[in-house]
Amino acid sequence: MHTIVAARNRFLLIEDCMMSTEAQTSQYIDTPRWRLHYHVAGEGHPLIMLHGSGPGASGWSNFNPNFAKLAQRYKVYLLDFPGWGKSSEYDPTGENRFLANVEATRLFMDGLGIEKAALVGNSMGGLAALMMTALHNDRVTHCITMGAPAPGGPQLFFQPGGPTEGLKILFATYADPSPENFRRLVNVMVFDPAYATDELVNQRSANALANPAHLSNFLKGAAAMNIDGLGQDEVFAGLARTTTPSLLIHGRDDRTVGVEHSMRLAGVMPNSSLIVFNRCGHWAQLEHADRFNAMLAAFIDA
């Protein structure tokens, strides 16, 4: 019980300290396709952090315990993908969501004059980082993923077929953004229930309900959220030949994207390292923030 309370207090302390800087670091940039919202702080090597796909997800909600610490060493950007957070609405009709995220990342870098950056992505954001590394390798200095799905996930050997427990709850929460579903969503994303705080549940719920169009557009584009038929072989070929230093982090207890995804990626990417966090769910950067921050800094500075 003491460990759980200490973990909860540490998370809330980090969150409380960071909340004072959320408005101060908020920025927008207009690109040829979207108005993109982001947070920025720090100086040094550019580091772009890419969030996952759940309702209420944003750069801030996915990475606020990491933001201030990493901004002491790097110029850190927390990007909201189109269709999430405070970025433009995005109707995915006729377009693959994952390819749109890659385009948004590239346009974001172009607009800010960022020639190359380290990309740090959680879940869907991790897939965007992987696809940028494969398809636009000259723009990526380092690729760091947490709980990222491997392109062509249905080819996995050990994970049962069909949606995981986490994905089922994620889609249910998009369809019915009730308080009960948001609590289920946050709980399934973490291993330690101490991190499923009321504050985090309320933050994700408020983010989602602030723009209901993001929820409906996500569901509208759900059928297009796959990589099959859209260059899967090209992505894997690019990952197989890249020499970009890559760090693949995965929670052993991830109930949304199984650890086998990162194992598969480690077998494909010749300059990658796989780190499995025990007692960790889908949000390694939140549940193990101190360890994650230190590991990321050591990796980039090596």
Short mmCIF file of N, CA and C in Angstrom, two decimals, residues 27 126 176 182 202 249:
data_model
loop_
_atom_site.label_atom_id
_atom_site.label_comp_id
_atom_site.label_asym_id
_atom_site.label_seq_id
_atom_site.Cartn_x
_atom_site.Cartn_y
_atom_site.Cartn_z
N GLN A 27 1.66 26.41 -28.38
CA GLN A 27 1.92 27.13 -29.63
C GLN A 27 1.09 26.49 -30.74
N GLY A 126 4.36 5.94 -31.88
CA GLY A 126 5.53 5.11 -32.15
C GLY A 126 5.51 4.58 -33.57
N ASP A 176 -18.69 5.75 -26.66
CA ASP A 176 -19.45 6.20 -25.48
C ASP A 176 -18.47 6.81 -24.48
N PHE A 182 -13.99 6.05 -19.43
CA PHE A 182 -12.68 6.67 -19.31
C PHE A 182 -11.88 6.06 -18.17
N ASN A 202 -9.97 12.45 -15.40
CA ASN A 202 -10.69 13.68 -15.70
C ASN A 202 -10.01 14.48 -16.81
N ILE A 249 11.04 0.41 -26.50
CA ILE A 249 10.66 0.18 -25.11
C ILE A 249 9.25 -0.38 -25.08
#
